[in-house]
CSV table of C-alpha atoms in Angstrom, one decimal:
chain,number,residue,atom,x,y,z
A,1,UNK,CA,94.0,39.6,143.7
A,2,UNK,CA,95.7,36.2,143.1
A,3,UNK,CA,97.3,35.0,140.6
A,4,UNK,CA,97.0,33.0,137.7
A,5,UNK,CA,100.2,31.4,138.2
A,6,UNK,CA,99.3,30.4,141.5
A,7,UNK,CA,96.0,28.6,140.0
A,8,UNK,CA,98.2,27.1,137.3
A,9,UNK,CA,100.0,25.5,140.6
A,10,UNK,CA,96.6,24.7,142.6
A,11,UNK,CA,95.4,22.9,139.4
A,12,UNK,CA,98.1,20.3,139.4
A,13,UNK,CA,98.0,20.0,143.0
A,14,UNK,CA,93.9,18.4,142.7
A,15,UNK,CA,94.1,14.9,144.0
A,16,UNK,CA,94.1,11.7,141.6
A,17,UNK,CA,90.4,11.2,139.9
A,18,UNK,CA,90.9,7.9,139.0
A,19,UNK,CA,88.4,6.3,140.5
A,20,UNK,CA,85.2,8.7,140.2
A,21,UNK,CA,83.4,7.0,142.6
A,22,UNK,CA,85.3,8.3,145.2
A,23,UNK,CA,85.5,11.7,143.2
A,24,UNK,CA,81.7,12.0,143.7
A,25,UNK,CA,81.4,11.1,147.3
A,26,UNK,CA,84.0,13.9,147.8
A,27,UNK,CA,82.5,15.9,146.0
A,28,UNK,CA,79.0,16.4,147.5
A,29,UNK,CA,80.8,16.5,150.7
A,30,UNK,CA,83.0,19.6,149.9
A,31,UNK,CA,80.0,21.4,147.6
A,32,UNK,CA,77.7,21.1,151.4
A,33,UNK,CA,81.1,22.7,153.0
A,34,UNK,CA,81.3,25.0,150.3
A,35,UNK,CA,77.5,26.1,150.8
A,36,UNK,CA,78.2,26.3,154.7
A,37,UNK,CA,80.4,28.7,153.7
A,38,UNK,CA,78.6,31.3,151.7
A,39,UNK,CA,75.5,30.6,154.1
A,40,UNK,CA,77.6,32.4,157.2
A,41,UNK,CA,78.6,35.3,154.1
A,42,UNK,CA,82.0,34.2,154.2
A,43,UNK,CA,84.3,35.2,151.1
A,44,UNK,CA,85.3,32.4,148.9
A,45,UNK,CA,89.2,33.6,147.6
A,46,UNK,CA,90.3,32.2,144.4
A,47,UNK,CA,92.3,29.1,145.4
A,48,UNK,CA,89.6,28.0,147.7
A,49,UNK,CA,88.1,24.6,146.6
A,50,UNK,CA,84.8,26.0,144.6
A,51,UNK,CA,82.5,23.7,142.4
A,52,UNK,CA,83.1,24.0,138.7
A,53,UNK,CA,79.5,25.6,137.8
A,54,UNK,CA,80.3,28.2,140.0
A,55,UNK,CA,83.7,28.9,138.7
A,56,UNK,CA,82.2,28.8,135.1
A,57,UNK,CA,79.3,30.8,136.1
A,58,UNK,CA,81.9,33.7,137.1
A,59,UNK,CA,83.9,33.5,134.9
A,60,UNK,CA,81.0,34.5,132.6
A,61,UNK,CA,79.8,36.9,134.2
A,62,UNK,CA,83.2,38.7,135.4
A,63,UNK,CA,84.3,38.5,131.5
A,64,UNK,CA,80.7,39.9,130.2
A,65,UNK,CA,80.8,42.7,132.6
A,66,UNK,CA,84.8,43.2,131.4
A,67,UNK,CA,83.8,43.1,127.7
A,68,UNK,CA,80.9,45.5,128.4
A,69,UNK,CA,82.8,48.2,129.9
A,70,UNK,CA,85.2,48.0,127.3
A,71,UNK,CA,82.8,47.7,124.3
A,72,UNK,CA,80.8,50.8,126.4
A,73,UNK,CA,83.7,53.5,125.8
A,74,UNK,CA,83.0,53.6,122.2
A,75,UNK,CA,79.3,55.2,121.9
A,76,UNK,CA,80.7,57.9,124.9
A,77,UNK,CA,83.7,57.9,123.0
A,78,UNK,CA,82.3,59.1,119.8
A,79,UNK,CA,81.3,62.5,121.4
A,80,UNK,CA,85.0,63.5,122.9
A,81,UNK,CA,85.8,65.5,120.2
A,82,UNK,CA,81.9,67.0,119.7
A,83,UNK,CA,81.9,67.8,123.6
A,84,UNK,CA,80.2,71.7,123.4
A,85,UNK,CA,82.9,73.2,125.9
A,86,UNK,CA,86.5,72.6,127.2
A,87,UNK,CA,84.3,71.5,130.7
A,88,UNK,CA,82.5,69.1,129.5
A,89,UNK,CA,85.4,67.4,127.4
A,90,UNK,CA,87.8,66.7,129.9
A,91,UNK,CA,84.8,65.0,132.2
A,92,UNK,CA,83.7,63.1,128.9
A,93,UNK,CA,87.5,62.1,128.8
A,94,UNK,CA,88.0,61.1,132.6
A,95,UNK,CA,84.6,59.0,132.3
A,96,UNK,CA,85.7,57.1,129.2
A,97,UNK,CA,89.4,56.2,130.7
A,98,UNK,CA,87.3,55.0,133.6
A,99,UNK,CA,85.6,52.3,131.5
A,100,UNK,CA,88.8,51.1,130.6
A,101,UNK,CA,90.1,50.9,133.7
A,102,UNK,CA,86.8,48.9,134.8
A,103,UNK,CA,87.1,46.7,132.4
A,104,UNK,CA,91.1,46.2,133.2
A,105,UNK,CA,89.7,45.6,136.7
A,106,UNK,CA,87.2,42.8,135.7
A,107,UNK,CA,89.4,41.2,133.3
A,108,UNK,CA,92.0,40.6,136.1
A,109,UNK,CA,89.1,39.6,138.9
A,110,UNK,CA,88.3,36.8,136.1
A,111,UNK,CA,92.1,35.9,135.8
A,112,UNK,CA,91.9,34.5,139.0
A,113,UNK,CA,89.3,32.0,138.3
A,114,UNK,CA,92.3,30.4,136.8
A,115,UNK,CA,91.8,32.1,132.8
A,116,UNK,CA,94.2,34.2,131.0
A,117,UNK,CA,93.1,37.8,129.9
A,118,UNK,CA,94.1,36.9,125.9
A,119,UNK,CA,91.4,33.7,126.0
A,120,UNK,CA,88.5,36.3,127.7
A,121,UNK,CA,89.5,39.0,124.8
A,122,UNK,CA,90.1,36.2,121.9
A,123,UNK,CA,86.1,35.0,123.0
A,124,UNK,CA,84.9,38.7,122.5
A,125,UNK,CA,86.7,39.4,119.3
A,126,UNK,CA,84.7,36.1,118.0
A,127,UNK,CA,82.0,36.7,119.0
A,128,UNK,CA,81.4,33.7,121.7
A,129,UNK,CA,81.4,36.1,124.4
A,130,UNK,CA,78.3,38.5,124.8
A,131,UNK,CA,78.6,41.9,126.2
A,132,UNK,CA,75.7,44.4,127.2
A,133,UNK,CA,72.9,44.9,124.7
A,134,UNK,CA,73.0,48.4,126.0
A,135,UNK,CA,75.9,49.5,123.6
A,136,UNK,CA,74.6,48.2,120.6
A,137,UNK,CA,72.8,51.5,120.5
A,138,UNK,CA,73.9,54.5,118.6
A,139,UNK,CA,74.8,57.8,120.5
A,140,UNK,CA,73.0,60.3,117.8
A,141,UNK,CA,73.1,63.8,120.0
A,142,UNK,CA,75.0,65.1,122.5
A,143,UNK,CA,71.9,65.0,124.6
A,144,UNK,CA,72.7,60.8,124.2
A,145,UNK,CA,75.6,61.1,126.4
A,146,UNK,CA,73.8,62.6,129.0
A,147,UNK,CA,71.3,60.3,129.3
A,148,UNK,CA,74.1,57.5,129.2
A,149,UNK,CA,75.6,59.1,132.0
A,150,UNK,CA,72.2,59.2,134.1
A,151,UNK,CA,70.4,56.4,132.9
A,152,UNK,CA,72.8,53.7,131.6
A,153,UNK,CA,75.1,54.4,134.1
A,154,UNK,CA,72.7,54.7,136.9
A,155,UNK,CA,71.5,51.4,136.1
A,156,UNK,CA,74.8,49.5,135.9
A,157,UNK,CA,75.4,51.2,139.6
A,158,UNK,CA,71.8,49.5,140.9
A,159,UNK,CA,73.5,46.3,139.0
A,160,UNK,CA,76.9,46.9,140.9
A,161,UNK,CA,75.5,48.0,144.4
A,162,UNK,CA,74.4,44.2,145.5
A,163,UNK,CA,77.5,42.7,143.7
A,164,UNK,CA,80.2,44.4,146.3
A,165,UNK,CA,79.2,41.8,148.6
A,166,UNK,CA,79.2,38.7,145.9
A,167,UNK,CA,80.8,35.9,147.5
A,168,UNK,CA,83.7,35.9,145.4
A,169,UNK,CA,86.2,37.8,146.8
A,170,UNK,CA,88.5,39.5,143.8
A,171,UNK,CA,84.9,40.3,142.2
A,172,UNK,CA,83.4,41.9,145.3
A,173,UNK,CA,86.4,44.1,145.9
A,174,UNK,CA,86.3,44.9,141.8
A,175,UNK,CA,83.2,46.0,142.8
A,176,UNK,CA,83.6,48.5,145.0
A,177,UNK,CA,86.4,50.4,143.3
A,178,UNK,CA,83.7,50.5,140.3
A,179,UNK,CA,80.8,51.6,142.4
A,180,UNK,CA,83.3,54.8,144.0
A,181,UNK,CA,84.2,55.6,140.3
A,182,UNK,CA,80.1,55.1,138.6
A,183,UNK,CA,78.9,58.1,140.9
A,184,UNK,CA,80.6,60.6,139.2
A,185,UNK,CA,79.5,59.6,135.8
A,186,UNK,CA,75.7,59.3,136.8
A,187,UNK,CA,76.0,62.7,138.2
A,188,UNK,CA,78.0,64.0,135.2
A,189,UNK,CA,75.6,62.5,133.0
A,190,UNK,CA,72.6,64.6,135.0
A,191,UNK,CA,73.9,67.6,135.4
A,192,UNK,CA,74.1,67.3,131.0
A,193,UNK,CA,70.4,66.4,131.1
A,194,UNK,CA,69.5,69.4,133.5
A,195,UNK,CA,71.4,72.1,131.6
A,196,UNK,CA,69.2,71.3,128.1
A,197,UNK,CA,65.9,70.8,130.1
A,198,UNK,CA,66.7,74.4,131.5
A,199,UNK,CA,67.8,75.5,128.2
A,200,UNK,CA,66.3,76.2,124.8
A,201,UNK,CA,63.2,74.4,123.3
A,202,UNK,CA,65.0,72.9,121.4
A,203,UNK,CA,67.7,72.0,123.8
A,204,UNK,CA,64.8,70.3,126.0
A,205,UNK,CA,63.6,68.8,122.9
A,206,UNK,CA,67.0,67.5,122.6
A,207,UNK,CA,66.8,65.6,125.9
A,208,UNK,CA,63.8,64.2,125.5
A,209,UNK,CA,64.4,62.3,122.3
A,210,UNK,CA,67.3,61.5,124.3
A,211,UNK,CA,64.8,59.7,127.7
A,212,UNK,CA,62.5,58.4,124.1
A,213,UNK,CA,65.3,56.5,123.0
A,214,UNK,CA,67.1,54.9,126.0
A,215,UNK,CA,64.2,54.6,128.4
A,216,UNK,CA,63.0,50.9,126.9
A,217,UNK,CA,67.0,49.9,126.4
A,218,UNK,CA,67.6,50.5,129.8
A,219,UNK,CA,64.7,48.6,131.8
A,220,UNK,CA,66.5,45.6,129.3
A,221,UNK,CA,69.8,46.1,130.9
A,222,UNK,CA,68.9,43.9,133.8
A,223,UNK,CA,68.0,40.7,131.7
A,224,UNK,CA,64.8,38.9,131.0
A,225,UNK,CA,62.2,38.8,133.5
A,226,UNK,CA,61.9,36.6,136.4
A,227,UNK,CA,59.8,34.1,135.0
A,228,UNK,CA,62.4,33.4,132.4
A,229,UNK,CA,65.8,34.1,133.5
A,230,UNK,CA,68.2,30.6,133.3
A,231,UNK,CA,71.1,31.8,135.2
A,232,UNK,CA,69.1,33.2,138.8
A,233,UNK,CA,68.7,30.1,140.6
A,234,UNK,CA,72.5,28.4,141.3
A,235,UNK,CA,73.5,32.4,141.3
A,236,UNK,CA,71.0,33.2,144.0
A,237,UNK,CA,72.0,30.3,146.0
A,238,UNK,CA,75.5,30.8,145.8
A,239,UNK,CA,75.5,34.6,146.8
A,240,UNK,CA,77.1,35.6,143.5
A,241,UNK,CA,73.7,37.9,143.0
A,242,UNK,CA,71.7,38.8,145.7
A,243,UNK,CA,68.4,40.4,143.9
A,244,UNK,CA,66.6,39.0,140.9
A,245,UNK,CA,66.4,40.8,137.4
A,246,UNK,CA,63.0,42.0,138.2
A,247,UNK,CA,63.6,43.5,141.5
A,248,UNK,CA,66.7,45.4,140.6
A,249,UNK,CA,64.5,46.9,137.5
A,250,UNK,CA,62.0,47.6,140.4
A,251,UNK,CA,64.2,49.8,142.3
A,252,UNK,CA,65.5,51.3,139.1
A,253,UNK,CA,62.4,52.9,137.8
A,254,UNK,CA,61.3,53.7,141.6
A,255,UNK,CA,64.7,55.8,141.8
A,256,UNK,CA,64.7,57.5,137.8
A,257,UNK,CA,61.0,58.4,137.3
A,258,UNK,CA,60.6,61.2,139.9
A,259,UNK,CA,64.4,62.4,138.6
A,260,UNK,CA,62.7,63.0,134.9
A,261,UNK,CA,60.5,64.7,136.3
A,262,UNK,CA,62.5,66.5,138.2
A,263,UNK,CA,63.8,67.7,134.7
A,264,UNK,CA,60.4,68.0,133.4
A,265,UNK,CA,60.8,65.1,131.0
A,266,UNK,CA,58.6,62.2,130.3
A,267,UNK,CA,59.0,58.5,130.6
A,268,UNK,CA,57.9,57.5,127.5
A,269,UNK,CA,55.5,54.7,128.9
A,270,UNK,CA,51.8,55.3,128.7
A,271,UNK,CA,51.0,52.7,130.6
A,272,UNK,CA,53.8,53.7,134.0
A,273,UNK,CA,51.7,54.6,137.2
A,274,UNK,CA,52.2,55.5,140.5
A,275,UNK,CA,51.1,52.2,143.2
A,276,UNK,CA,50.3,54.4,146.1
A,277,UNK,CA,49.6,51.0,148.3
A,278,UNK,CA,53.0,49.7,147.5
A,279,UNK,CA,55.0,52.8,146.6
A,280,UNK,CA,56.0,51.7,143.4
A,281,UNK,CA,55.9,52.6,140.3
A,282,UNK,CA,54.3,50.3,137.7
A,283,UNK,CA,55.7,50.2,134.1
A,284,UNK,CA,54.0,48.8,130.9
A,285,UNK,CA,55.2,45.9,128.7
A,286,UNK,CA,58.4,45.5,127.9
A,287,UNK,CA,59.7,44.3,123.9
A,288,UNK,CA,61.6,41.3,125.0
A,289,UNK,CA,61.9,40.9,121.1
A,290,UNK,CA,63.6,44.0,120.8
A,291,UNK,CA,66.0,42.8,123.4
A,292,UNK,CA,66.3,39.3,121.8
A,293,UNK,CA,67.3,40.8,118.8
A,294,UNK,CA,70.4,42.7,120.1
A,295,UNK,CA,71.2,40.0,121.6
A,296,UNK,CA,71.5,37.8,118.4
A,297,UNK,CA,73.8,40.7,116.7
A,298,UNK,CA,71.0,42.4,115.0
A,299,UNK,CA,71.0,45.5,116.8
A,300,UNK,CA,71.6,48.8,115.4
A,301,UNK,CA,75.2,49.1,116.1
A,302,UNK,CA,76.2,45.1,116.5
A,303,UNK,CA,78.5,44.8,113.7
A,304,UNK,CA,80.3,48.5,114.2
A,305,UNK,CA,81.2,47.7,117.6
A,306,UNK,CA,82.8,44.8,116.4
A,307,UNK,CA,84.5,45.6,113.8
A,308,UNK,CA,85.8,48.7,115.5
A,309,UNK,CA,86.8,46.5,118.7
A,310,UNK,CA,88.8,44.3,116.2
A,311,UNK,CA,90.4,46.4,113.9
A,312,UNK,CA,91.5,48.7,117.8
A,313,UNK,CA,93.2,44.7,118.8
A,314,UNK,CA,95.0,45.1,115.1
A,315,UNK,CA,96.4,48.7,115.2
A,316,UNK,CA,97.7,47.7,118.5
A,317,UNK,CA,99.5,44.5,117.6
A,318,UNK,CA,102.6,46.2,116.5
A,319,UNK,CA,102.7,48.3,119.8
A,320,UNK,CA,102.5,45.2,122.0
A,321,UNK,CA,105.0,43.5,120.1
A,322,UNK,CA,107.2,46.3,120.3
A,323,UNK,CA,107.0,46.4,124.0
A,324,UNK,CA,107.8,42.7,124.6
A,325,UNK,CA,110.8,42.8,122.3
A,326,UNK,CA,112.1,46.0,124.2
A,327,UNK,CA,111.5,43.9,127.0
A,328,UNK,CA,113.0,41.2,126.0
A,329,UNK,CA,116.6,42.9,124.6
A,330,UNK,CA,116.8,45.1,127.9
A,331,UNK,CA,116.3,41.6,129.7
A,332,UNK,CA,119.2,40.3,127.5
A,333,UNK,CA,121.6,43.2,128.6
A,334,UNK,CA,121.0,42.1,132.3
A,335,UNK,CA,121.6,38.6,131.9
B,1,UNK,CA,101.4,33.0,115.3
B,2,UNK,CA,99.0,34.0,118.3
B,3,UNK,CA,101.1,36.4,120.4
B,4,UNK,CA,102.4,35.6,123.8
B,5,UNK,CA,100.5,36.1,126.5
B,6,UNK,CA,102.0,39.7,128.1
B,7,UNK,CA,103.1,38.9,132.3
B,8,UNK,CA,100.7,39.6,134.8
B,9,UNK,CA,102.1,41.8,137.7
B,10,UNK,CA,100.3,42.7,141.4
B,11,UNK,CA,100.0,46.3,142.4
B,12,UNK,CA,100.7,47.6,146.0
B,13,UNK,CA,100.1,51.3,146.5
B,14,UNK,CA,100.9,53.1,150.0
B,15,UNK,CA,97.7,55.7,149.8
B,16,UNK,CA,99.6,57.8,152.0
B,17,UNK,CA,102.8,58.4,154.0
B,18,UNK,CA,102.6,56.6,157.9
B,19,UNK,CA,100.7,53.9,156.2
B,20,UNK,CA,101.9,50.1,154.5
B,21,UNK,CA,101.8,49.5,151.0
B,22,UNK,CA,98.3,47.6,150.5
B,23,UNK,CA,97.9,45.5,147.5
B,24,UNK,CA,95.5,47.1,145.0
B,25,UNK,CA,95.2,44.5,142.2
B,26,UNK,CA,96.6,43.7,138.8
B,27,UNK,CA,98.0,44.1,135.6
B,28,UNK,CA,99.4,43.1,132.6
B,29,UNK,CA,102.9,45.0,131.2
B,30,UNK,CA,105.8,43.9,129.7
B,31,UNK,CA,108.2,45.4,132.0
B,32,UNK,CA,108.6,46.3,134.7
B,33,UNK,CA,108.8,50.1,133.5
B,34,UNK,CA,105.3,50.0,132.0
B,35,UNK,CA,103.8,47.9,135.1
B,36,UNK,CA,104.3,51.4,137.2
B,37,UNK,CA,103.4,53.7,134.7
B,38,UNK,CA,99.9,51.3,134.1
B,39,UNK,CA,99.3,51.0,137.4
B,40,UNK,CA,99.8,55.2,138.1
B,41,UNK,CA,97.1,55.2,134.9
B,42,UNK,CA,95.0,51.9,136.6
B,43,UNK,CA,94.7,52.4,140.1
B,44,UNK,CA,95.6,56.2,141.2
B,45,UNK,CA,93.4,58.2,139.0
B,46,UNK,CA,92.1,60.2,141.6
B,47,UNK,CA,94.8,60.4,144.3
B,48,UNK,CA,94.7,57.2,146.2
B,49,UNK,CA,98.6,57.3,146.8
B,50,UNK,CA,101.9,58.3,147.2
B,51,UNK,CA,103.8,55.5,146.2
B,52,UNK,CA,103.5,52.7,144.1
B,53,UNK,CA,105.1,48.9,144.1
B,54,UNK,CA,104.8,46.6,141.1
B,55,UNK,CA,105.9,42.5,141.9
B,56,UNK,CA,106.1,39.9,139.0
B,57,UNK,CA,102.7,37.7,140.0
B,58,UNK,CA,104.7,34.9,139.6
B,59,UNK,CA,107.6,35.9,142.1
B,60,UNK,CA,105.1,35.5,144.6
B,61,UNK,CA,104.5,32.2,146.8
B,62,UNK,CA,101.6,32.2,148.8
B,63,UNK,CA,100.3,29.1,151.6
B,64,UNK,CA,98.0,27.1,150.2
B,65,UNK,CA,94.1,27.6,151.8
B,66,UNK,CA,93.7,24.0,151.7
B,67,UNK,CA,96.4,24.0,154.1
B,68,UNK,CA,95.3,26.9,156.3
B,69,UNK,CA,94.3,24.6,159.4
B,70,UNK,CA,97.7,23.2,159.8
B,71,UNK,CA,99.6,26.1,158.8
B,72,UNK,CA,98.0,28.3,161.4
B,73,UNK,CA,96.6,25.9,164.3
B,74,UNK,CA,99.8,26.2,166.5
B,75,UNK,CA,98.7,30.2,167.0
B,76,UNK,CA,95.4,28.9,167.9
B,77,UNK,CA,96.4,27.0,170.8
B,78,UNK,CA,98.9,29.1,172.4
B,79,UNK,CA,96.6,31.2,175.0
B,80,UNK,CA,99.1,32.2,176.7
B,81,UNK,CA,100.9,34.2,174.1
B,82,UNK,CA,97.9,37.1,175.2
B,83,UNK,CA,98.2,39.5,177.5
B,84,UNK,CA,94.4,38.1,178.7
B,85,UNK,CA,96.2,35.1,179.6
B,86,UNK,CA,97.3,36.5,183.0
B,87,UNK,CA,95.9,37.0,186.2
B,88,UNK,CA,96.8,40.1,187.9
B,89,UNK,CA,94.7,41.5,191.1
B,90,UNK,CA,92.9,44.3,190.5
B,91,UNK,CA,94.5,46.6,193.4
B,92,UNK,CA,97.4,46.6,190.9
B,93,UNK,CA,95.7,48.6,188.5
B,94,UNK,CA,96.6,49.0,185.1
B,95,UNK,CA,99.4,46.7,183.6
């Protein structure tokens, strides 16, 4: 990845605006060179000349996703020291340092659009930035984790799949490291769901409450339907998502309903079929309100993710600024 | 105060011996102590090398894209710098 230093230098280098005429004339010349270029799948790097919606539209995104994976290792987290064996545990462990390390690899992709890590954190930790509605639910069994594992995890990887060949280079390469890492916790988080389905009654009772509660929360993680979505059309055209909401959803359910019942679970929807002439499954309504109403902040866990994500950036000040000044007095001894 | 903003560093890790250091991505550290240990934690979690190489971002200077067609045009031209460049009958065999 680039730098943001280098950007810093790029910026100053942009030509005089002064006459914005002339501005305009350029710049519907270099946005039709700039859609030449994603039309023959070429990468766009971070000091290539890019329009600003698209650099804006990015850095959105990039910083969402960050903040997501980040917000996501607390509900996981909160099972680490519940974890029934020594086995589970350490996986439990390795999967939650892995969102962090997601997270530390979006944050940087999103540097390179030219904006410093502190800003993308300081627009989480007030609440401007948005992260996944997903993790404003609560994590009540261990059963919850997982169905995480399988479900929430196998639908961020459906998410992730087409975004390894986004057009914007340091996100597409973020990308694939993510994807490598995501198959071990989707498996991790089945193999969990299969031991209670073959276990007790009340094991298998366990992982069905589990399929009840995230089913619905999961068809949401891939954003309002198709017929409402604002973002899809500038994104679609410029490569930086390659399937709409609805379609990735599509291949979601066709890819999890015959794995619960492989389990022997059921989808809690009365209404999903089988569409034999497409090979689809069909899934009833979904509660957009529900989804609207995370969204806002009143979900069930809003506020505790929040305030545990802010009082984390506190505890921590003291560490940071103990680094820098260690830093700073061995750099004083050199000079 | 708000805090400064902690120096942004790029990772190269050779994922075995035989092979170059390749850059990997990066990071934020305070020195250049915690840079390695952050990137063993960051980007070598499950074995991808043997040796790791942590550069201040801002020691870097790269060309500029804008400038690519002038900065690497005069390799363009130059055909004959290829072996492909060169006739050589075909009774010689292999050269």
């Amino acid at each position: 990845m680039y730098t943001q230093a280098l950007n810093a230098q790029a910026l100053d280098a942009e030509p005089d605006r002064a006459d914005p005429g002339v501005a305009k004339v350029e710049d519907a010349v270099r946005l039709q060179r700039f859609q030449e270029r994603i039309d023959a799948e070429e990468r766009i790097e971070p000091n290539d000349w890019m329009p600003e919606l698209y650099r804006r539209t990015l850095v959105r995104q990039i910083s969402q996703h960050a903040h997501s994976e980040i917000i996501g290792m607390q509900p996981e987290g909160n099972w680490i020291t519940r974890a029934p064996s020594l086995r589970r545990k350490a996986a439990l462990l390795a999967k939650v340092q892995d969102e962090c390390g997601h997270g530390l690899y979006l944050y940087a992709a999103a540097e390179t659009l030219g904006v410093a890590r502190e800003e993308l954190v300081d627009q989480l930790l007030s609440g401007k930035a948005k992260y996944s509605s997903i993790f404003n639910y609560p994590t009540l069994t261990w059963a919850d984790i997982g169905a995480i594992g399988w479900l929430v995890d196998g639908a961020a990887i459906m998410n992730q799949i087409p975004l390894c060949r986004c057009s914007y280079g340091p996100y597409a390469r973020a990308m694939i490291r993510v994807c490598k890492e995501e198959s071990f916790h989707q498996r991790q988080g089945y193999e969990i769901m299969l031991t209670l389905a073959r276990g007790t009654d009340e094991q298998k009772e366990m992982a069905q409450d589990a399929l009840n509660r995230w089913w619905w929360p999961c068809l949401m993680m891939f954003g309002p339907p198709d017929t409402v979505s604002q973002h899809s059309d500038s994104s679609m055209r410029w490569k930086i998502k390659r399937f709409s909401n609805d379609e990735l959803r599509q291949k979601f359910i066709d890819a999890t309903v015959p794995q619960a019942h492989y389990l022997g679970l059921t989808v809690p929807d009365p209404a999903l079929t089988f569409d034999a002439a497409s090979g689809h499954w069909r899934h009833g309504p979904i509660d957009w309100d529900e989804f609207k109403q995370v969204v806002a902040g009143n979900g069930p866990c809003n506020a505790e993710r929040m305030a545990r994500r802010r009082q984390t950036e506190e505890d921590g000040a003291w560490v940071r600024e103990a680094a820098r000044a260690y830093a700073e007095k061995n750099r004083a001894k050199a000079a | 105060m708000p805090e400064a903003n902690i120096p942004l560093w790029e990772v190269f890790i050779r994922s075995r011996n035989g092979l170059s250091h390749k850059h990997a991505g990066s990071l934020h550290a305070p020195d250049a102590t915690l840079a390695l240990q952050a990137a063993r934690d960051l980007y070598t979690r499950r074995g991808e090398g043997v040796s790791i190489w942590v550069v201040p971002s801002n020691a870097i200077t790269a060309s500029d894209p804008a400038e690519k067609g002038m900065m690497f045009e005069p390799t363009a031209s130059k055909v004959y710098r290829h072996p492909t460049f060169y006739e050589i009958p075909d009774e010689v065999g292999h050269m």
